[in-house]
Coordinates of C-alpha atoms (C1' of nucleotides) in Angstrom, one line a residue:
Chain W
M172 CA 173.0 -23.3 310.4
R173 CA 170.3 -22.5 312.9
P174 CA 167.1 -20.7 311.8
Q175 CA 167.5 -17.0 312.4
A176 CA 165.3 -14.9 314.7
T177 CA 161.6 -15.1 314.0
C178 CA 161.2 -11.5 315.1
R179 CA 158.8 -9.4 313.1
R180 CA 159.3 -5.9 314.3
A181 CA 161.9 -4.9 316.8
L182 CA 161.0 -1.8 318.8
C183 CA 164.5 -1.3 320.0
F184 CA 167.5 -3.1 321.3
A185 CA 167.7 -2.5 325.0
G186 CA 171.2 -1.4 325.8
A187 CA 174.3 -1.5 323.7
A188 CA 175.2 -4.9 322.2
G189 CA 178.2 -5.3 324.4
N190 CA 179.4 -8.7 323.4
K191 CA 180.7 -10.2 326.6
E192 CA 183.9 -12.1 326.2
R193 CA 183.1 -15.7 326.3
N194 CA 185.1 -18.7 325.3
M195 CA 182.2 -20.6 323.8
P196 CA 178.4 -20.7 324.5
A197 CA 176.3 -23.8 324.2
T198 CA 176.1 -24.2 320.5
S199 CA 173.6 -27.0 320.3
M200 CA 170.5 -27.9 322.2
E201 CA 171.9 -31.5 322.4
E202 CA 174.9 -30.3 324.4
L203 CA 172.6 -28.6 327.0
V204 CA 170.2 -31.6 327.0
S205 CA 173.0 -34.0 327.6
L206 CA 174.5 -31.9 330.4
C207 CA 171.1 -31.5 332.0
K208 CA 170.5 -35.2 332.0
R209 CA 174.0 -36.3 333.0
R210 CA 174.1 -33.9 336.0
G211 CA 170.5 -34.3 337.1
F212 CA 168.8 -31.1 336.1
I213 CA 166.2 -32.3 333.7
F214 CA 164.9 -35.6 332.5
Q215 CA 162.3 -36.7 329.9
G216 CA 158.9 -37.2 331.4
S217 CA 157.7 -40.8 331.8
E218 CA 161.1 -41.9 330.4
I219 CA 161.1 -45.5 331.5
Y220 CA 157.9 -46.1 329.5
G221 CA 159.3 -44.5 326.4
G222 CA 158.8 -40.9 327.3
L223 CA 155.9 -38.5 326.8
Q224 CA 156.2 -35.7 324.4
G225 CA 156.1 -32.2 325.9
F226 CA 156.6 -33.2 329.5
Y227 CA 159.8 -33.0 331.5
D228 CA 160.9 -33.8 335.0
Y229 CA 163.3 -31.7 337.1
G230 CA 166.0 -33.7 338.9
P231 CA 167.9 -33.0 342.1
L232 CA 169.7 -30.0 340.7
G233 CA 166.9 -28.8 338.4
V234 CA 164.5 -28.5 341.2
E235 CA 167.0 -26.3 343.2
L236 CA 167.7 -24.1 340.2
K237 CA 164.0 -23.8 339.5
N238 CA 163.2 -23.0 343.1
N239 CA 165.9 -20.4 343.2
I240 CA 164.6 -18.7 340.1
K241 CA 161.1 -18.7 341.6
A242 CA 162.3 -17.4 344.9
A243 CA 164.2 -14.5 343.2
W244 CA 161.1 -13.6 341.3
W245 CA 158.9 -13.7 344.4
R246 CA 161.4 -11.7 346.4
A247 CA 161.7 -8.9 343.7
N248 CA 158.0 -8.7 342.9
V249 CA 156.3 -9.4 346.2
Y250 CA 158.6 -8.8 349.2
E251 CA 160.5 -5.8 347.8
R252 CA 157.4 -3.9 346.8
D253 CA 154.6 -2.3 348.8
D254 CA 151.9 -2.7 346.2
M255 CA 151.7 -6.5 345.7
E256 CA 150.0 -9.5 347.3
G257 CA 150.7 -13.2 346.6
L258 CA 148.3 -16.0 345.7
D259 CA 148.2 -19.7 345.0
S260 CA 145.0 -20.7 343.3
S261 CA 143.9 -24.1 342.2
I262 CA 144.9 -25.7 338.8
I263 CA 141.5 -27.2 337.9
M264 CA 139.0 -24.6 337.3
H265 CA 135.2 -24.4 336.7
R266 CA 134.5 -24.6 333.0
L267 CA 132.6 -21.4 333.2
V268 CA 135.8 -19.5 334.2
L269 CA 137.5 -20.6 331.0
R270 CA 134.3 -20.0 329.0
H271 CA 134.0 -16.4 330.1
S272 CA 137.7 -15.8 329.9
G273 CA 137.4 -16.4 326.1
H274 CA 139.6 -19.4 326.2
E275 CA 137.0 -22.0 325.3
A276 CA 136.3 -20.3 322.1
T277 CA 139.8 -19.2 321.1
F278 CA 141.6 -22.3 322.3
S279 CA 139.9 -24.6 319.8
D280 CA 140.9 -23.2 316.4
P281 CA 139.8 -25.5 313.6
M282 CA 142.6 -26.5 311.2
V283 CA 142.5 -27.7 307.7
D284 CA 145.1 -29.7 305.7
N285 CA 145.9 -29.4 302.0
K286 CA 146.1 -32.9 300.8
K287 CA 148.1 -31.9 297.8
N288 CA 151.2 -30.8 299.8
N289 CA 150.3 -31.8 303.4
K290 CA 150.4 -28.2 304.6
R291 CA 148.3 -27.4 307.6
Y292 CA 146.6 -24.1 308.2
R293 CA 144.3 -22.5 310.8
L294 CA 141.0 -22.2 309.0
D295 CA 140.6 -18.5 309.9
H296 CA 144.1 -17.6 308.8
L297 CA 143.6 -19.5 305.6
V298 CA 140.5 -17.6 304.7
K299 CA 141.8 -14.3 305.8
D300 CA 144.8 -14.6 303.4
Q301 CA 142.6 -15.1 300.4
K302 CA 141.8 -12.5 297.8
A303 CA 138.7 -10.4 298.3
D304 CA 136.7 -12.2 295.6
V305 CA 137.5 -15.6 297.2
I306 CA 136.5 -14.4 300.6
A307 CA 133.3 -13.1 299.1
K308 CA 132.6 -16.6 297.6
V309 CA 133.2 -18.3 300.9
A310 CA 131.0 -15.9 302.7
A311 CA 128.2 -16.3 300.1
H312 CA 128.5 -20.1 300.5
M313 CA 128.2 -19.8 304.3
G314 CA 125.5 -17.2 304.1
A315 CA 127.6 -14.7 306.0
D316 CA 128.5 -11.1 305.5
P317 CA 132.0 -10.9 303.8
E318 CA 132.6 -7.5 305.6
N319 CA 132.1 -9.0 309.0
F320 CA 135.1 -11.3 309.2
P321 CA 134.6 -12.5 312.9
A322 CA 131.1 -13.6 312.0
L323 CA 132.3 -15.4 308.9
V324 CA 134.9 -17.2 311.0
A325 CA 132.2 -18.1 313.6
A326 CA 130.0 -19.5 310.8
L327 CA 132.9 -21.6 309.4
N328 CA 133.8 -22.9 312.8
A329 CA 130.3 -23.8 313.6
D330 CA 129.8 -26.1 310.6
P331 CA 132.9 -28.1 309.5
A332 CA 131.1 -30.0 306.7
K333 CA 129.7 -26.8 305.2
A334 CA 133.0 -25.0 305.6
S335 CA 134.7 -27.8 303.8
E336 CA 132.3 -27.4 300.9
A337 CA 132.8 -23.6 300.9
L338 CA 136.6 -24.0 300.7
R339 CA 136.3 -26.4 297.8
A340 CA 133.6 -24.4 295.9
S341 CA 135.4 -21.1 296.3
G342 CA 138.8 -22.1 294.9
V343 CA 140.7 -21.3 298.1
R344 CA 144.4 -21.2 297.3
D345 CA 147.3 -22.5 299.3
A346 CA 149.5 -19.6 300.4
F347 CA 152.6 -21.8 300.1
S348 CA 152.1 -23.3 296.6
G349 CA 149.8 -20.6 295.3
E350 CA 147.6 -23.3 293.8
V351 CA 144.0 -24.2 294.6
G352 CA 144.2 -26.7 297.5
D353 CA 142.5 -30.0 298.1
W354 CA 141.2 -29.2 301.5
T355 CA 140.2 -31.6 304.3
E356 CA 137.3 -31.0 306.5
P357 CA 138.3 -28.6 309.4
K358 CA 139.3 -30.4 312.5
P359 CA 139.0 -28.7 315.9
F360 CA 142.2 -28.7 318.0
N361 CA 141.4 -28.2 321.6
M362 CA 144.3 -26.5 323.2
M363 CA 143.0 -26.9 326.8
F364 CA 143.2 -30.1 328.9
K365 CA 139.8 -31.2 330.0
T366 CA 139.2 -33.4 333.0
T367 CA 136.3 -35.0 334.7
I368 CA 135.4 -34.0 338.2
G369 CA 134.0 -36.4 340.7
P370 CA 133.5 -40.2 340.2
V371 CA 130.9 -40.0 337.6
A372 CA 131.9 -38.7 334.2
D373 CA 128.9 -37.2 332.6
E374 CA 128.3 -34.4 330.1
E375 CA 128.4 -31.5 332.6
S376 CA 130.9 -32.8 335.2
Y377 CA 134.1 -31.5 333.6
G378 CA 136.6 -28.8 334.3
Y379 CA 139.7 -27.5 332.7
L380 CA 143.3 -27.5 333.7
R381 CA 144.1 -23.8 333.6
P382 CA 145.9 -22.7 330.4
E383 CA 147.3 -19.7 332.3
T384 CA 147.5 -18.9 336.1
A385 CA 146.0 -15.5 335.4
Q386 CA 142.4 -16.7 335.6
G387 CA 142.9 -17.7 339.2
I388 CA 144.0 -14.2 340.0
F389 CA 141.0 -12.6 338.2
T390 CA 138.5 -15.0 340.0
N391 CA 140.1 -14.1 343.3
F392 CA 140.3 -10.4 342.7
K393 CA 137.4 -9.6 345.0
N394 CA 138.7 -12.0 347.7
V395 CA 142.0 -10.3 347.8
V396 CA 140.6 -6.8 347.8
D397 CA 138.2 -7.6 350.6
S398 CA 140.7 -9.4 352.7
T399 CA 143.6 -6.9 352.4
S400 CA 141.8 -3.6 351.9
R401 CA 143.9 -2.8 348.9
R402 CA 143.2 0.3 346.9
L403 CA 144.4 1.0 343.3
P404 CA 147.0 0.6 342.1
F405 CA 148.1 -2.8 343.4
G406 CA 149.0 -6.2 342.0
I407 CA 148.6 -9.9 342.7
A408 CA 151.5 -12.3 342.0
Q409 CA 151.3 -16.0 341.5
I410 CA 153.6 -18.8 340.5
G411 CA 152.1 -22.1 339.3
K412 CA 151.6 -24.7 336.7
A413 CA 149.6 -24.2 333.5
F414 CA 148.7 -26.6 330.8
R415 CA 148.4 -26.2 327.0
N416 CA 147.8 -29.0 324.6
E417 CA 150.4 -27.7 322.1
I418 CA 150.2 -29.3 318.7
T419 CA 153.9 -29.6 318.4
P420 CA 156.0 -29.4 321.7
R421 CA 159.5 -28.7 320.6
N422 CA 162.9 -27.5 321.7
F423 CA 163.4 -29.2 325.0
I424 CA 161.7 -27.3 327.8
F425 CA 160.9 -24.3 325.6
R426 CA 157.5 -25.4 324.3
V427 CA 155.9 -27.9 326.6
R428 CA 152.4 -29.1 327.5
E429 CA 152.9 -28.6 331.2
L430 CA 154.6 -25.4 332.1
E431 CA 155.1 -23.2 335.1
Q432 CA 154.3 -19.5 335.0
M433 CA 155.3 -16.5 337.1
E434 CA 152.5 -14.0 336.6
I435 CA 151.6 -10.6 337.9
E436 CA 148.2 -9.0 337.3
F437 CA 148.7 -5.4 338.2
F438 CA 145.5 -3.5 338.6
C439 CA 145.4 0.2 337.9
T440 CA 143.1 3.1 337.2
P441 CA 142.0 3.3 333.6
G442 CA 144.1 6.0 331.9
T443 CA 147.2 5.2 334.0
D444 CA 147.6 1.8 332.3
E445 CA 150.1 3.0 329.7
D446 CA 152.5 4.4 332.3
W447 CA 152.3 1.2 334.4
H448 CA 152.9 -0.8 331.2
A449 CA 156.2 1.1 330.7
H450 CA 157.0 0.8 334.4
W451 CA 156.7 -3.0 334.3
L452 CA 158.6 -3.3 331.1
E453 CA 161.5 -1.5 332.8
K454 CA 161.2 -3.5 336.1
R455 CA 161.1 -6.8 334.3
L456 CA 164.2 -6.0 332.1
S457 CA 166.2 -5.2 335.2
W458 CA 165.0 -8.4 336.9
W459 CA 166.3 -10.5 334.0
E460 CA 169.6 -8.6 334.2
A461 CA 169.9 -9.6 337.8
Q462 CA 169.4 -13.2 336.9
G463 CA 172.3 -13.1 334.4
V464 CA 170.2 -12.6 331.3
P465 CA 171.5 -9.3 329.9
R466 CA 169.4 -6.6 328.3
S467 CA 171.6 -6.6 325.3
K468 CA 170.3 -10.1 324.4
I469 CA 166.7 -9.2 324.9
E470 CA 164.8 -7.6 322.1
I471 CA 161.6 -5.9 322.9
L472 CA 158.9 -6.7 320.4
D473 CA 155.9 -4.4 320.2
V474 CA 153.5 -7.0 319.1
P475 CA 151.6 -5.9 315.9
K476 CA 147.9 -5.4 316.4
E477 CA 146.9 -8.3 314.2
D478 CA 149.0 -10.7 316.2
L479 CA 147.6 -9.7 319.6
A480 CA 145.9 -12.2 321.8
H481 CA 142.1 -11.9 322.2
Y482 CA 142.4 -10.0 325.5
S483 CA 145.2 -7.7 324.7
K484 CA 145.2 -3.9 324.0
R485 CA 149.0 -3.9 323.6
T486 CA 151.7 -6.4 324.3
Y487 CA 155.5 -6.2 324.6
D488 CA 157.2 -9.6 324.0
L489 CA 160.6 -9.9 325.5
M490 CA 162.5 -11.9 322.9
Y491 CA 165.6 -13.4 324.4
D492 CA 168.3 -14.5 322.0
Y493 CA 168.7 -18.2 323.0
P494 CA 172.1 -19.4 321.8
T495 CA 170.4 -22.6 320.6
L496 CA 167.1 -21.2 319.3
G497 CA 167.5 -17.6 318.2
H498 CA 165.1 -14.9 319.5
E499 CA 162.2 -16.5 321.2
E500 CA 159.7 -15.2 323.7
I501 CA 160.8 -15.3 327.3
E502 CA 158.1 -13.1 328.8
G503 CA 155.0 -11.3 327.6
I504 CA 154.0 -8.0 329.2
A505 CA 150.4 -7.4 328.2
N506 CA 148.0 -4.6 328.7
R507 CA 144.8 -6.6 329.1
S508 CA 142.7 -3.5 329.6
D509 CA 139.5 -4.2 331.5
Y510 CA 138.8 -7.3 329.4
D511 CA 139.3 -9.9 332.1
L512 CA 137.6 -8.5 335.1
G513 CA 135.0 -7.1 332.7
S514 CA 134.4 -10.6 331.3
H515 CA 134.0 -12.2 334.7
T516 CA 131.9 -9.6 336.4
K517 CA 128.2 -9.5 336.6
S518 CA 126.2 -6.3 335.7
Q519 CA 128.5 -5.6 332.7
S520 CA 126.2 -3.1 331.2
E521 CA 126.4 -0.7 334.1
L522 CA 130.2 -0.6 334.2
N523 CA 131.3 1.4 331.1
L524 CA 133.7 -1.3 330.0
V525 CA 136.2 -0.4 327.3
A526 CA 136.9 -3.9 326.2
S527 CA 134.3 -5.8 324.1
V528 CA 133.3 -8.6 326.3
T529 CA 130.7 -11.4 325.8
E530 CA 127.6 -11.4 327.9
N531 CA 128.0 -13.0 331.4
N532 CA 124.9 -14.2 333.2
D533 CA 126.8 -16.7 335.3
S534 CA 129.0 -14.7 337.6
I535 CA 127.7 -13.8 341.0
A536 CA 130.3 -11.0 341.8
K537 CA 130.7 -7.5 340.7
L538 CA 134.4 -7.0 340.1
T539 CA 134.9 -3.4 340.8
I540 CA 137.0 -1.3 343.2
P541 CA 136.5 2.4 344.2
H542 CA 138.1 4.8 341.7
P543 CA 140.9 6.6 343.7
D544 CA 139.6 10.1 342.6
T545 CA 135.8 9.8 342.6
N546 CA 135.3 6.8 344.9
K547 CA 132.8 5.5 342.3
P548 CA 133.1 1.8 341.5
V549 CA 135.3 1.1 338.5
V550 CA 136.7 -2.0 336.7
P551 CA 140.4 -1.5 336.8
F552 CA 142.8 -2.0 333.9
V553 CA 145.3 -4.8 334.1
I554 CA 149.0 -4.9 333.2
E555 CA 150.3 -8.5 333.0
P556 CA 154.0 -9.4 333.1
S557 CA 153.9 -13.1 332.5
A558 CA 157.1 -15.2 332.4
G559 CA 157.6 -18.9 331.9
V560 CA 159.7 -20.5 334.7
D561 CA 160.9 -23.3 332.3
R562 CA 161.9 -20.7 329.7
A563 CA 163.6 -18.6 332.3
L564 CA 165.5 -21.7 333.5
L565 CA 166.6 -22.4 329.9
A566 CA 167.7 -18.9 329.5
V567 CA 169.6 -18.8 332.7
L568 CA 171.2 -22.2 331.8
S569 CA 172.1 -20.9 328.3
E570 CA 173.8 -17.8 329.7
A571 CA 175.6 -19.7 332.4
F572 CA 176.9 -22.4 330.0
T573 CA 180.6 -21.8 329.2
K574 CA 183.2 -24.0 327.7
E575 CA 186.7 -22.9 328.6
T576 CA 190.2 -23.9 327.6
L577 CA 192.5 -23.8 330.7
E578 CA 196.1 -22.8 330.7
N579 CA 197.2 -26.4 330.7
G580 CA 195.2 -27.0 327.6
N581 CA 192.4 -28.9 329.2
E582 CA 188.8 -28.0 328.5
R583 CA 186.2 -27.5 331.2
I584 CA 182.5 -26.8 331.1
V585 CA 181.4 -24.3 333.7
L586 CA 177.9 -23.1 334.5
K587 CA 178.5 -19.5 335.6
F588 CA 175.3 -19.0 337.5
R589 CA 174.7 -16.0 339.6
P590 CA 175.4 -17.3 343.2
H591 CA 171.8 -16.8 344.3
L592 CA 170.6 -19.2 341.5
A593 CA 173.3 -21.9 341.9
P594 CA 171.7 -25.2 342.8
I595 CA 174.5 -26.1 345.1
K596 CA 176.0 -23.1 347.0
V597 CA 179.1 -24.7 348.5
A598 CA 180.8 -28.1 348.2
V599 CA 182.9 -29.1 351.2
I600 CA 185.7 -31.5 350.2
P601 CA 188.1 -33.5 352.4
L602 CA 191.4 -33.5 350.5
A603 CA 191.8 -37.3 351.0
R604 CA 188.9 -39.6 351.5
N605 CA 190.7 -42.2 353.5
K606 CA 191.7 -39.9 356.4
P607 CA 188.8 -40.0 358.9
E608 CA 190.0 -36.7 360.6
L609 CA 189.6 -34.8 357.3
V610 CA 186.3 -36.4 356.4
E611 CA 184.9 -35.8 359.9
L612 CA 185.9 -32.1 360.0
A613 CA 184.5 -31.6 356.5
R614 CA 181.2 -33.2 357.6
Q615 CA 181.1 -30.9 360.6
I616 CA 181.7 -27.8 358.4
K617 CA 179.1 -28.9 356.0
S618 CA 176.6 -29.3 358.8
D619 CA 177.4 -25.9 360.3
L620 CA 177.1 -24.1 356.9
Q621 CA 173.8 -25.8 356.2
Q622 CA 172.4 -24.1 359.3
L623 CA 172.9 -20.7 357.6
G624 CA 170.0 -21.2 355.3
L625 CA 172.0 -20.3 352.2
G626 CA 170.6 -23.3 350.2
R627 CA 172.1 -26.7 349.4
I628 CA 175.6 -27.4 350.8
L629 CA 177.1 -30.7 349.7
L630 CA 179.8 -32.9 351.3
E631 CA 181.8 -34.1 348.3
D632 CA 184.0 -37.1 349.2
S633 CA 184.1 -39.0 346.0
G634 CA 186.8 -39.2 343.4
N635 CA 189.9 -37.0 343.9
I636 CA 190.2 -33.3 344.4
G637 CA 190.6 -32.4 340.8
K638 CA 187.6 -34.3 339.7
A639 CA 185.5 -32.8 342.5
Y640 CA 186.4 -29.3 341.3
R641 CA 185.5 -30.1 337.8
R642 CA 182.2 -31.8 338.7
H643 CA 181.2 -28.7 340.7
D644 CA 182.2 -26.5 337.8
E645 CA 179.8 -28.4 335.6
V646 CA 176.9 -27.8 338.0
G647 CA 177.8 -24.3 338.8
T648 CA 178.8 -24.5 342.5
P649 CA 180.3 -21.1 343.2
Y650 CA 182.6 -22.1 346.0
C651 CA 184.5 -25.3 347.0
V652 CA 185.8 -25.4 350.6
T653 CA 188.6 -27.9 351.0
V654 CA 189.8 -29.4 354.3
D655 CA 193.5 -30.4 354.0
F656 CA 196.3 -31.5 356.3
D657 CA 197.1 -28.0 357.3
T658 CA 193.6 -27.5 358.5
I659 CA 193.9 -30.3 361.1
G660 CA 197.5 -29.2 362.0
Q661 CA 199.2 -32.3 360.7
N662 CA 201.9 -30.4 358.8
E663 CA 204.6 -29.6 361.3
G664 CA 206.8 -26.6 360.9
E665 CA 206.3 -23.9 358.3
N666 CA 202.5 -24.4 357.8
A667 CA 201.7 -24.8 361.5
D668 CA 199.9 -21.4 361.5
L669 CA 197.4 -22.7 358.9
K670 CA 195.7 -24.9 361.5
G671 CA 192.1 -24.1 361.7
T672 CA 191.9 -22.7 358.1
V673 CA 190.4 -24.1 355.0
T674 CA 190.9 -23.2 351.3
I675 CA 188.0 -21.6 349.3
R676 CA 188.2 -22.1 345.6
D677 CA 186.4 -19.8 343.3
R678 CA 184.5 -21.4 340.4
D679 CA 185.2 -18.6 337.8
T680 CA 188.7 -17.5 338.6
L681 CA 190.0 -20.9 339.9
Q682 CA 191.8 -18.8 342.6
Q683 CA 192.1 -20.2 346.1
Q684 CA 192.4 -18.4 349.4
R685 CA 192.7 -19.6 353.0
V686 CA 190.0 -18.6 355.4
A687 CA 189.8 -19.4 359.1
I688 CA 186.9 -21.9 359.8
S689 CA 185.6 -19.4 362.3
D690 CA 185.3 -16.8 359.5
L691 CA 183.8 -19.1 356.9
S692 CA 180.1 -18.4 357.6
G693 CA 180.5 -14.7 357.4
W694 CA 182.6 -14.9 354.3
L695 CA 180.2 -17.1 352.4
Q696 CA 177.1 -15.3 353.6
A697 CA 178.5 -12.1 352.2
K698 CA 179.3 -13.7 348.8
L699 CA 176.2 -15.7 348.4
K700 CA 173.6 -13.1 349.3
Chain G
rG85 C1' 150.0 -33.7 311.1
rC86 C1' 153.9 -33.9 306.8
rG87 C1' 159.2 -34.6 305.2
rG88 C1' 164.4 -35.8 306.7
rG89 C1' 167.8 -37.8 310.5
rA90 C1' 168.5 -40.5 315.1
rG91 C1' 167.7 -44.1 319.5
rU92 C1' 173.4 -49.7 321.7
rA93 C1' 176.4 -49.1 329.4
rG94 C1' 175.5 -43.0 333.4
rC95 C1' 177.9 -40.0 328.9
rU96 C1' 180.1 -40.0 323.8
rC97 C1' 180.0 -43.6 320.3
rA98 C1' 181.9 -48.4 317.4
rG99 C1' 179.5 -52.9 316.0
rC100 C1' 180.6 -54.8 307.8
rU101 C1' 177.0 -58.7 303.7
rG102 C1' 172.2 -61.5 310.2
rG103 C1' 175.6 -66.0 314.2
rU104 C1' 173.7 -64.0 320.5
rA105 C1' 177.6 -56.8 322.5
rG106 C1' 182.4 -53.6 322.7
rA107 C1' 185.8 -49.0 323.5
rG108 C1' 186.9 -44.4 325.8
rC109 C1' 185.4 -41.5 329.6
rA110 C1' 182.4 -41.6 334.0
rC111 C1' 181.1 -44.7 338.2
rU112 C1' 182.1 -48.0 342.9
rA113 C1' 185.8 -50.0 346.6
rC114 C1' 190.7 -49.8 348.5
rC115 C1' 195.6 -47.4 348.3
rU116 C1' 198.2 -42.4 347.6
rU117 C1' 200.8 -35.8 352.5
rG118 C1' 197.5 -35.6 347.6
rC119 C1' 195.0 -28.9 344.8
rC120 C1' 192.3 -28.5 339.1
rA121 C1' 188.8 -34.5 335.3
rA122 C1' 196.4 -36.8 339.0
rG123 C1' 198.5 -42.1 339.8
rG124 C1' 197.9 -47.5 341.3
rU125 C1' 194.9 -52.1 342.2
rA126 C1' 190.2 -54.4 341.9
rG127 C1' 185.0 -54.2 340.4
rA128 C1' 179.9 -53.5 338.6
rU129 C1' 177.0 -52.1 334.4
rG130 C1' 173.0 -53.2 329.1
rU131 C1' 165.2 -56.2 327.8
rC132 C1' 170.8 -52.9 321.7
rG133 C1' 163.8 -47.4 322.7
rC134 C1' 159.2 -50.8 322.5
rG135 C1' 156.1 -54.4 319.9
rC136 C1' 155.1 -57.6 315.8
rG137 C1' 157.0 -60.2 311.7
rU138 C1' 160.9 -62.8 308.3
rU139 C1' 164.7 -66.4 309.8
rC140 C1' 167.4 -72.3 312.5
rG141 C1' 169.2 -67.6 314.5
rA142 C1' 167.8 -60.3 314.6
rA143 C1' 171.4 -54.7 317.6
rU144 C1' 171.7 -55.8 312.2
rC145 C1' 166.3 -57.1 307.5
rG146 C1' 160.6 -55.6 307.1
rC147 C1' 156.3 -53.3 309.4
rG148 C1' 154.2 -50.7 313.4
rU149 C1' 154.8 -47.6 317.6
rC150 C1' 157.2 -44.1 321.2
rU151 C1' 160.8 -40.4 322.0
rC152 C1' 164.6 -36.8 320.5
rC153 C1' 166.8 -33.5 316.7
rC154 C1' 166.3 -30.6 311.9
rG155 C1' 162.8 -28.4 308.2
rC156 C1' 157.4 -27.2 307.3
rU157 C1' 152.8 -26.4 310.0
rC158 C1' 151.1 -24.7 314.7
rC159 C1' 152.2 -21.9 319.2
rA160 C1' 144.9 -18.6 321.5

RNA sequence: GCGGGAGUAGCUCAGCUGGUAGAGCACUACCUUGCCAAGGUAGAUGUCGCGCGUUCGAAUCGCGUCUCCCGCUCCA
């Protein structure tokens, strides 16, 4: 049995749980991983040198699927709205960006191990879960106020050796065993990738690979406002790579160290943030639906206060029910209040910030925009719908994966992608490979269809017709166009009127119909929109 | 990081107590007036994850390491 959902508190189930008729979903991750490798969707990173944990490469079909998902997102969130701008900011960022964003502090949580049972805990979580008298002892040992927990954590984090003594001297218990633990010295785990900039690696010449694309949006807030004359409310969208040094990358492309994000930072007037938060929740759910990830399989988690990230006022996590993983986060929609722009702006004290930010004497920009009512400068609130491309791809793949038993008893694997996401749109197949007339005409049709800009069109002239159909089922090609002897008018008599027509075979229904070559472009354009 | 399992052809796997690697499918070429993994003929394919050790000899035994899966832990 697989582990059940890790959900803590479900706000609601969006939509009725209409269980769609399905022969069989992917039951194991291995099955998906195997298909992905066999057909060229996803490969292990650095594979020929033994692989590298938490890194994956997208193959010929994977890159198409990924590009299609990103294009669908961009279309829905940038082109089809009037209040959005796009951005593509750099991956390596100034260390001060990640310092003032709060990541430098919160991305390096010290961890301690209990040598008795080899359990590992975050130091602050471990101390927080102790009884009051134990916390008091720890605080006394550290010379900190037991009532001020953040200060206590700061003291513990600052001095690992002393923290270690405090844990031992205070009888800190292991939450799992309930016994007093034999604690190691806290070890920092840096979750951000650091890199040196320039040829000389010295103390100060380093930067970070961004752990989220969002920071590039915040640091360009003023540039975008100044260059586009945007007023509130408006948003900035960005798709790009982000890097997190996860302790335990797991579950194929679900938790990886190099990931791609599709992020929106939507800037609005303080006080309107809750309405916009609801707006984006709705928008995002309907987008997922359009990608073939139904609402009935997404649980909306209203993240409990104590689990919120350091920047968040309130967050909805969209928990998709992965057939292979149970409910896991596919997108987070956070209300980041004025935390980010407030953290990165100069003159913080003049701006009536709501969020508690740390002092910033480094920024040279005031990140304000005129209030729509008063025209006075204001730091806007931010709603952030942030989705992982890799997780989206895994969800789309999971939903599309179908194993069917045909009427003749044979089994087939089909990826029932929505047509706009399918890596290959159309396969053009000559019925026999050794008839140059068929192959030539198929090649010509392929070339003509390619000009339509629908995406990838493939000339499929290997194997036999049955194998070609099955192969394209397995990669989710919605339509196969077959050129046969009727097409080239080599069947005398009864089928003479079929000259100039081809068959189109539907991936899901297996039905075929004849369409004139002259009508083919229009027919496919209508279906693949 | 801990515990358990696994890694052999593109895929799924067999390979006993050590004797130098196999099957099915897939693949490639040719043939087939052929429509749902069809039929015929021929063919290619492996550092047995990697390294070290034991041994006359290692896919097989031991140690280390990398990767994947499961369970903990972690996932700001």
